[in-house]
Amino acid sequence: MRVLLLLFAIFPLFYFSLSQTTQNINILLINEENNALAEKSFEVAKEYVRRNPMLGLAIDPVIVVGNRTDAKAFLENVCTKYNDMLSAQKTPHVVLDFTMTGVGSETIKSFTAALALPTISGSFGQTGDLRQWRSLNVNQTKYLLQVMPPADILPESIRAVVTKQDITNAAIIFDEYFVMDHKYKSLLQNIPTRHVITPVKSFSKEDIKTQLRSLRELDVVNFFIVGSLRTIKNVLDAADENQYFGRKTAWFALTLDKGDISCGCKDATIVYMRPTPDANSRDRLGKIKTTYSMNGEPEITAAFYFDLSLRTFLAVKSLLDSGNWPNDMKYITCDDYDGKNTPNRTLDLKTAFREVKETPTYAPFYIPEDDPMNGRSFMEFSTDLSAVTVKDGASIGSRNLGSWKAGLSNPLTLTDADNMSDYSAQLVYRIVTMEQQPFIIRDDEAPKGFKGYCIDLIEEIRQIVKFDYEITLSPDGNFGTMDENGNWNGIIKELIEKRADIGLTSLSVMAERENVVDFTVPYYDLVGITIMMKLPRTPTSLFKFLTVLENDVWLSILAAYFFTSFLMWVFDKWSPYSYQNNREKYKDDEEKREFTLKECLWFCMTSLTPQGGGEAPKNLSGRLLAATWWLFGFIIIASYTANLAAFLTVSRLDTPIESLDDLSKQYKIQYAPLNGSSAMTYFERMAHIEVRFYEIWKDMSLNDSLSDVERAKLAVWDYPVSDKYSKMWQAMKEAGLPNTIEEAIERVRESKSSSEGFAWLGDATDVRYHVLTNCDLQMVGDEFSRKPYAIAVQQGSPLKDQFNNAILQLLNKRKLEKLKENWWNNNPMARSCDKQDDQSDGISIQNIGGVFIVIFLGIALACATLAAEYWWYKWRRRPTISDVTRVEPAKIMRNNANDTSTKPDGFSFRSRNLGLANFKRKF
């Protein structure tokens, strides 16, 4: 009995104590019309408090719902409700702001900040996005609080995917469940990714197909769908009909809904991201859903607003229970606010909100401990990452790729990094080019169908900037020029109209091109315009030394030689003072020479050589004739030597054109650049400028308003500006501009000589390459109008910065020099040409070799003569019997060879022996 009496005595006290700790909390709930799920979750939280009296809470809400676009009506409605609460002495402990975005939401932020009302907001926005709460002071950051909803934090996973996959372009499509206005700049900030963020236009498939086509035309290959499963299905179905699935595109679907992806796709793989409840919260989530009928979708959003409401209730109660809620809270009405009378609050709602220990329903809240928490607080849920494959409208499998934990800068957590790379779009850039050796050379055996300097360059860039490419030739075969109407053709047109991503060839950087496309840093030296002409060929001849004199001169010399030799023989034969006619007189002379006809021919021949003619005739007439022949020979040899030297020198000085000025001052050689080339543009514009200058000068000089002094200053005899390019342009048009390099080279080769024919004006690299690979062409003059070669990309393309970085790396590693070495100095197509005679070089063997032939012919003739002599003496005069038996006189002759006293006058001995030894001794 005592125990029962004690219990009965204590129970009223316990009940009274419990009733004293129950806190009545006045809530001003402000919501917008299209966020009904938040209000339902608030009602569930209120019901949860009612069913759990141990929490000691009694919630008395006043609910205001407004339109996000009608700020004025919204504010009037809120102020009316708020003023009514003050009139009823039910001042709100806290404002629960469930507005999402827009001017209505900002109006509520302004309202709460101006009246210093403690507020917990679930609005969208990161740091700085809540405009009316940007400049809060330290006290205000403790009671004006915001936690981002899951729909605001889930798109941050796109940043993680883009960073992990090195995605350079993206289209982000979202529906009405997500607010992306504030993410246009912040979502992919400081990431080199060209992206478009756009809402789904409608649920019509045709409208979505049109929208996807417009995005694809922007060269977007990575698509992110952020929305409900219904929205994801509609977009994927439209993409399938547009045939946007394959290796060149990647699809990512992000949703807050439960369930799997469904679409009518024939063959598609989609990377699917969806949140999952925290492991420690799944039981509580199931209990809340079943017990309190929290069945709103998306599940995670309903749980967020439930936890946000419940945590707010408990935070206010904690402050009230602990006595940290100020007793002198001052409130003013909307009408009393004058812009300067905002009440001063010392309430630390932030700390109380963060320290609430209630078990989360879906995932815990992340609230930073340092100030401020606005734009940095969120539900820290986990997201599954999987690859879903759909065949013929049915999902045939799902492969787990990893997960992502909600955060503002959290990376992906992958089970296998290689798996994720398999589901990203391959960067396949479209390259348009022009065949230009050695930069671009058509080669069917090459991997991409082309080879050359530029192909090696783009392959080196690929090692730094990961991508693949398709390469095609310019449709109209032009680099890109602008017509009078401002329309472009060639490679530049393809880039402007976005049919190509990269223009890769020997493309010159020009001012007008830079207005419509972007160029990377130059990858090649400055290249100018120069002249290609036919290589002058100096005619060579082994007997060129014979061409110094004309044929009739040679014949005259030969006739003089024979005539003089004949006269010398006649004079010696008939002169009484010659040796043969006066032997007694000259018997004691050491020089005894009988000038037979043979001796005369020999004498005249040797007299023309440095060796001299030998013994001269004895008779005076013969000597006079010999002296005359010597004088004749001296003059002939001196004239021949001088003319030979001059002839060989003049033949090597035939260089009529050495510069552009030389070309412009002559008329025998036609010249022109390629039609549509940068060289043509240069000459056309230079001529146009000269014409403009002439018109300006004419207008000045013929101006009637000039004074006599001013007119005198303009009175010159000659036009002060050159018309060189005007004349050249006219000559080029008359000559006809070739349409291809092959045509230009053929016209050069058909030239009669280097001083008559055709000269091509083109890029120095083109001229240099064709000179390198042809032995009949030459490059003439210095380069002019020099411009760099660079890679062209679409205007505003991120490829510019990426390629700039790559090219600079290659330049620092000297790889560009190696490419130049490979395609110029070590080019397999280079020809090894014979060296042309230079003015400073000596006489070549081709021009003087005939002299050696003369020597060889003389030696051969001498050998033949020796053979004839041997045959004559050995076989022509055969020995007789009497010659064989007459041996004794021969012995006497041999034994007394040195005894000249016994030798009779006029005796001559002639050996008849057949022995070769006697024959040799005789000779």
mmCIF file of N, CA, C and O in Angstrom, residues 837-891:
data_model
loop_
_atom_site.group_PDB
_atom_site.id
_atom_site.type_symbol
_atom_site.label_atom_id
_atom_site.label_comp_id
_atom_site.label_asym_id
_atom_site.label_seq_id
_atom_site.Cartn_x
_atom_site.Cartn_y
_atom_site.Cartn_z
ATOM 1 N N ASP A 837 77.446 24.127 -112.225
ATOM 2 C CA ASP A 837 78.659 24.934 -112.251
ATOM 3 C C ASP A 837 78.402 26.270 -111.585
ATOM 4 O O ASP A 837 77.420 26.949 -111.871
ATOM 5 N N ASP A 838 79.298 26.605 -110.716
ATOM 6 C CA ASP A 838 79.206 27.888 -110.051
ATOM 7 C C ASP A 838 80.271 28.810 -110.606
ATOM 8 O O ASP A 838 81.325 28.371 -111.075
ATOM 9 N N GLN A 839 80.001 30.096 -110.519
ATOM 10 C CA GLN A 839 80.926 31.055 -111.086
ATOM 11 C C GLN A 839 82.290 30.971 -110.419
ATOM 12 O O GLN A 839 83.317 31.216 -111.043
ATOM 13 N N SER A 840 82.308 30.610 -109.164
ATOM 14 C CA SER A 840 83.574 30.546 -108.448
ATOM 15 C C SER A 840 84.279 29.215 -108.630
ATOM 16 O O SER A 840 85.414 29.056 -108.183
ATOM 17 N N ASP A 841 83.610 28.234 -109.233
ATOM 18 C CA ASP A 841 84.218 26.923 -109.436
ATOM 19 C C ASP A 841 85.086 26.936 -110.684
ATOM 20 O O ASP A 841 84.997 27.811 -111.540
ATOM 21 N N GLY A 842 85.944 25.906 -110.815
ATOM 22 C CA GLY A 842 86.771 25.757 -112.004
ATOM 23 C C GLY A 842 85.987 25.156 -113.157
ATOM 24 O O GLY A 842 84.784 24.924 -113.075
ATOM 25 N N ILE A 843 86.699 24.914 -114.247
ATOM 26 C CA ILE A 843 86.081 24.313 -115.427
ATOM 27 C C ILE A 843 85.790 22.853 -115.117
ATOM 28 O O ILE A 843 86.643 22.117 -114.623
ATOM 29 N N SER A 844 84.562 22.437 -115.423
ATOM 30 C CA SER A 844 84.159 21.067 -115.107
ATOM 31 C C SER A 844 84.697 20.102 -116.152
ATOM 32 O O SER A 844 85.047 20.477 -117.276
ATOM 33 N N ILE A 845 84.733 18.834 -115.774
ATOM 34 C CA ILE A 845 85.224 17.791 -116.661
ATOM 35 C C ILE A 845 84.316 17.635 -117.872
ATOM 36 O O ILE A 845 84.749 17.208 -118.946
ATOM 37 N N GLN A 846 83.026 18.033 -117.711
ATOM 38 C CA GLN A 846 82.104 17.906 -118.837
ATOM 39 C C GLN A 846 82.481 18.849 -119.982
ATOM 40 O O GLN A 846 82.147 18.596 -121.126
ATOM 41 N N ASN A 847 83.147 19.930 -119.644
ATOM 42 C CA ASN A 847 83.501 20.902 -120.674
ATOM 43 C C ASN A 847 84.933 20.763 -121.192
ATOM 44 O O ASN A 847 85.249 21.263 -122.263
ATOM 45 N N ILE A 848 85.799 20.126 -120.439
ATOM 46 C CA ILE A 848 87.203 20.045 -120.838
ATOM 47 C C ILE A 848 87.637 18.607 -121.074
ATOM 48 O O ILE A 848 88.785 18.328 -121.431
ATOM 49 N N GLY A 849 86.699 17.689 -120.883
ATOM 50 C CA GLY A 849 87.047 16.272 -121.010
ATOM 51 C C GLY A 849 87.501 15.876 -122.397
ATOM 52 O O GLY A 849 88.197 14.868 -122.570
ATOM 53 N N GLY A 850 87.127 16.636 -123.417
ATOM 54 C CA GLY A 850 87.557 16.303 -124.781
ATOM 55 C C GLY A 850 89.061 16.323 -124.945
ATOM 56 O O GLY A 850 89.617 15.603 -125.795
ATOM 57 N N VAL A 851 89.750 17.143 -124.147
ATOM 58 C CA VAL A 851 91.212 17.184 -124.210
ATOM 59 C C VAL A 851 91.788 15.821 -123.845
ATOM 60 O O VAL A 851 92.747 15.334 -124.470
ATOM 61 N N PHE A 852 91.189 15.196 -122.839
ATOM 62 C CA PHE A 852 91.669 13.875 -122.438
ATOM 63 C C PHE A 852 91.364 12.848 -123.527
ATOM 64 O O PHE A 852 92.135 11.906 -123.730
ATOM 65 N N ILE A 853 90.256 13.038 -124.189
ATOM 66 C CA ILE A 853 89.944 12.128 -125.292
ATOM 67 C C ILE A 853 90.983 12.270 -126.403
ATOM 68 O O ILE A 853 91.416 11.276 -127.020
ATOM 69 N N VAL A 854 91.415 13.513 -126.649
ATOM 70 C CA VAL A 854 92.471 13.727 -127.656
ATOM 71 C C VAL A 854 93.737 12.989 -127.265
ATOM 72 O O VAL A 854 94.406 12.352 -128.094
ATOM 73 N N ILE A 855 94.096 13.067 -125.966
ATOM 74 C CA ILE A 855 95.301 12.356 -125.489
ATOM 75 C C ILE A 855 95.146 10.865 -125.718
ATOM 76 O O ILE A 855 96.049 10.183 -126.226
ATOM 77 N N PHE A 856 93.971 10.349 -125.311
ATOM 78 C CA PHE A 856 93.754 8.910 -125.466
ATOM 79 C C PHE A 856 93.759 8.513 -126.947
ATOM 80 O O PHE A 856 94.283 7.443 -127.312
ATOM 81 N N LEU A 857 93.200 9.352 -127.794
ATOM 82 C CA LEU A 857 93.228 9.053 -129.226
ATOM 83 C C LEU A 857 94.652 9.087 -129.770
ATOM 84 O O LEU A 857 95.045 8.240 -130.591
ATOM 85 N N GLY A 858 95.454 10.047 -129.293
ATOM 86 C CA GLY A 858 96.853 10.109 -129.720
ATOM 87 C C GLY A 858 97.631 8.890 -129.282
ATOM 88 O O GLY A 858 98.428 8.318 -130.050
ATOM 89 N N ILE A 859 97.387 8.482 -128.025
ATOM 90 C CA ILE A 859 98.067 7.277 -127.530
ATOM 91 C C ILE A 859 97.628 6.066 -128.324
ATOM 92 O O ILE A 859 98.440 5.199 -128.698
ATOM 93 N N ALA A 860 96.327 5.972 -128.581
ATOM 94 C CA ALA A 860 95.835 4.835 -129.362
ATOM 95 C C ALA A 860 96.426 4.837 -130.772
ATOM 96 O O ALA A 860 96.805 3.776 -131.308
ATOM 97 N N LEU A 861 96.528 6.028 -131.370
ATOM 98 C CA LEU A 861 97.111 6.135 -132.708
ATOM 99 C C LEU A 861 98.580 5.744 -132.701
ATOM 100 O O LEU A 861 99.072 5.066 -133.612
ATOM 101 N N ALA A 862 99.292 6.151 -131.640
ATOM 102 C CA ALA A 862 100.704 5.786 -131.527
ATOM 103 C C ALA A 862 100.873 4.278 -131.392
ATOM 104 O O ALA A 862 101.776 3.668 -131.988
ATOM 105 N N CYS A 863 99.987 3.682 -130.578
ATOM 106 C CA CYS A 863 100.045 2.223 -130.407
ATOM 107 C C CYS A 863 99.767 1.513 -131.732
ATOM 108 O O CYS A 863 100.421 0.523 -132.080
ATOM 109 N N ALA A 864 98.790 2.027 -132.446
ATOM 110 C CA ALA A 864 98.484 1.427 -133.746
ATOM 111 C C ALA A 864 99.657 1.591 -134.719
ATOM 112 O O ALA A 864 99.977 0.683 -135.502
ATOM 113 N N THR A 865 100.320 2.741 -134.650
ATOM 114 C CA THR A 865 101.486 2.964 -135.515
ATOM 115 C C THR A 865 102.619 2.014 -135.180
ATOM 116 O O THR A 865 103.306 1.454 -136.068
ATOM 117 N N LEU A 866 102.840 1.802 -133.880
ATOM 118 C CA LEU A 866 103.875 0.859 -133.452
ATOM 119 C C LEU A 866 103.584 -0.537 -133.991
ATOM 120 O O LEU A 866 104.477 -1.241 -134.472
ATOM 121 N N ALA A 867 102.356 -0.922 -133.892
ATOM 122 C CA ALA A 867 101.980 -2.237 -134.394
ATOM 123 C C ALA A 867 102.207 -2.328 -135.906
ATOM 124 O O ALA A 867 102.678 -3.357 -136.425
ATOM 125 N N ALA A 868 101.857 -1.245 -136.587
ATOM 126 C CA ALA A 868 102.063 -1.242 -138.043
ATOM 127 C C ALA A 868 103.551 -1.319 -138.397
ATOM 128 O O ALA A 868 103.954 -2.028 -139.339
ATOM 129 N N GLU A 869 104.366 -0.594 -137.655
ATOM 130 C CA GLU A 869 105.808 -0.633 -137.910
ATOM 131 C C GLU A 869 106.377 -2.030 -137.670
ATOM 132 O O GLU A 869 107.172 -2.549 -138.473
ATOM 133 N N TYR A 870 105.929 -2.612 -136.579
ATOM 134 C CA TYR A 870 106.416 -3.959 -136.275
ATOM 135 C C TYR A 870 106.021 -4.949 -137.375
ATOM 136 O O TYR A 870 106.797 -5.784 -137.830
ATOM 137 N N TRP A 871 104.784 -4.812 -137.798
ATOM 138 C CA TRP A 871 104.305 -5.725 -138.859
ATOM 139 C C TRP A 871 105.073 -5.479 -140.167
ATOM 140 O O TRP A 871 105.450 -6.414 -140.859
ATOM 141 N N TRP A 872 105.344 -4.236 -140.452
ATOM 142 C CA TRP A 872 106.025 -3.914 -141.715
ATOM 143 C C TRP A 872 107.427 -4.500 -141.777
ATOM 144 O O TRP A 872 107.808 -5.133 -142.734
ATOM 145 N N TYR A 873 108.150 -4.285 -140.722
ATOM 146 C CA TYR A 873 109.543 -4.738 -140.743
ATOM 147 C C TYR A 873 109.685 -6.226 -140.503
ATOM 148 O O TYR A 873 110.690 -6.806 -140.857
ATOM 149 N N LYS A 874 108.703 -6.812 -139.882
ATOM 150 C CA LYS A 874 108.840 -8.234 -139.578
ATOM 151 C C LYS A 874 108.253 -9.122 -140.657
ATOM 152 O O LYS A 874 108.812 -10.153 -140.995
ATOM 153 N N TRP A 875 107.140 -8.728 -141.199
ATOM 154 C CA TRP A 875 106.439 -9.609 -142.129
ATOM 155 C C TRP A 875 106.408 -9.090 -143.558
ATOM 156 O O TRP A 875 106.432 -9.864 -144.498
ATOM 157 N N ARG A 876 106.455 -7.817 -143.771
ATOM 158 C CA ARG A 876 106.346 -7.291 -145.132
ATOM 159 C C ARG A 876 107.607 -7.531 -145.944
ATOM 160 O O ARG A 876 107.548 -7.847 -147.111
ATOM 161 N N ARG A 877 108.816 -7.369 -145.380
ATOM 162 C CA ARG A 877 110.095 -7.593 -146.052
ATOM 163 C C ARG A 877 110.702 -8.898 -145.562
ATOM 164 O O ARG A 877 111.531 -8.932 -144.660
ATOM 165 N N ARG A 878 110.270 -10.045 -146.120
ATOM 166 C CA ARG A 878 110.774 -11.356 -145.695
ATOM 167 C C ARG A 878 112.212 -11.570 -146.175
ATOM 168 O O ARG A 878 112.581 -11.160 -147.269
ATOM 169 N N PRO A 879 113.119 -12.248 -145.422
ATOM 170 C CA PRO A 879 114.532 -12.502 -145.820
ATOM 171 C C PRO A 879 114.624 -13.510 -146.977
ATOM 172 O O PRO A 879 113.779 -14.404 -147.100
ATOM 173 N N THR A 880 115.705 -13.347 -147.850
ATOM 174 C CA THR A 880 115.978 -14.288 -148.967
ATOM 175 C C THR A 880 117.133 -15.203 -148.603
ATOM 176 O O THR A 880 117.799 -15.039 -147.555
ATOM 177 N N ILE A 881 117.419 -16.201 -149.485
ATOM 178 C CA ILE A 881 118.506 -17.175 -149.212
ATOM 179 C C ILE A 881 119.854 -16.482 -149.182
ATOM 180 O O ILE A 881 120.695 -16.765 -148.341
ATOM 181 N N SER A 882 120.055 -15.548 -150.121
ATOM 182 C CA SER A 882 121.345 -14.846 -150.169
ATOM 183 C C SER A 882 121.582 -14.043 -148.901
ATOM 184 O O SER A 882 122.708 -13.914 -148.423
ATOM 185 N N ASP A 883 120.496 -13.530 -148.313
ATOM 186 C CA ASP A 883 120.644 -12.771 -147.061
ATOM 187 C C ASP A 883 121.074 -13.677 -145.929
ATOM 188 O O ASP A 883 121.867 -13.283 -145.072
ATOM 189 N N VAL A 884 120.619 -14.952 -145.952
ATOM 190 C CA VAL A 884 120.967 -15.880 -144.866
ATOM 191 C C VAL A 884 122.407 -16.327 -144.975
ATOM 192 O O VAL A 884 123.117 -16.497 -143.992
ATOM 193 N N THR A 885 122.936 -16.562 -146.248
ATOM 194 C CA THR A 885 124.302 -17.080 -146.426
ATOM 195 C C THR A 885 125.353 -16.019 -146.264
ATOM 196 O O THR A 885 126.520 -16.326 -146.074
ATOM 197 N N ARG A 886 124.953 -14.753 -146.366
ATOM 198 C CA ARG A 886 125.930 -13.680 -146.212
ATOM 199 C C ARG A 886 126.068 -13.328 -144.739
ATOM 200 O O ARG A 886 125.710 -12.282 -144.284
ATOM 201 N N VAL A 887 126.712 -14.300 -144.023
ATOM 202 C CA VAL A 887 126.855 -14.114 -142.585
ATOM 203 C C VAL A 887 128.159 -13.434 -142.240
ATOM 204 O O VAL A 887 128.244 -12.658 -141.314
ATOM 205 N N GLU A 888 129.227 -13.676 -143.040
ATOM 206 C CA GLU A 888 130.549 -13.183 -142.685
ATOM 207 C C GLU A 888 130.622 -11.680 -142.618
ATOM 208 O O GLU A 888 131.169 -11.153 -141.667
ATOM 209 N N PRO A 889 130.134 -10.984 -143.641
ATOM 210 C CA PRO A 889 130.198 -9.532 -143.517
ATOM 211 C C PRO A 889 129.505 -9.041 -142.259
ATOM 212 O O PRO A 889 129.949 -8.081 -141.649
ATOM 213 N N ALA A 890 128.488 -9.731 -141.901
ATOM 214 C CA ALA A 890 127.805 -9.307 -140.669
ATOM 215 C C ALA A 890 128.694 -9.471 -139.470
ATOM 216 O O ALA A 890 128.726 -8.650 -138.568
ATOM 217 N N LYS A 891 129.450 -10.609 -139.391
ATOM 218 C CA LYS A 891 130.340 -10.823 -138.266
ATOM 219 C C LYS A 891 131.408 -9.757 -138.242
ATOM 220 O O LYS A 891 131.797 -9.255 -137.203
#
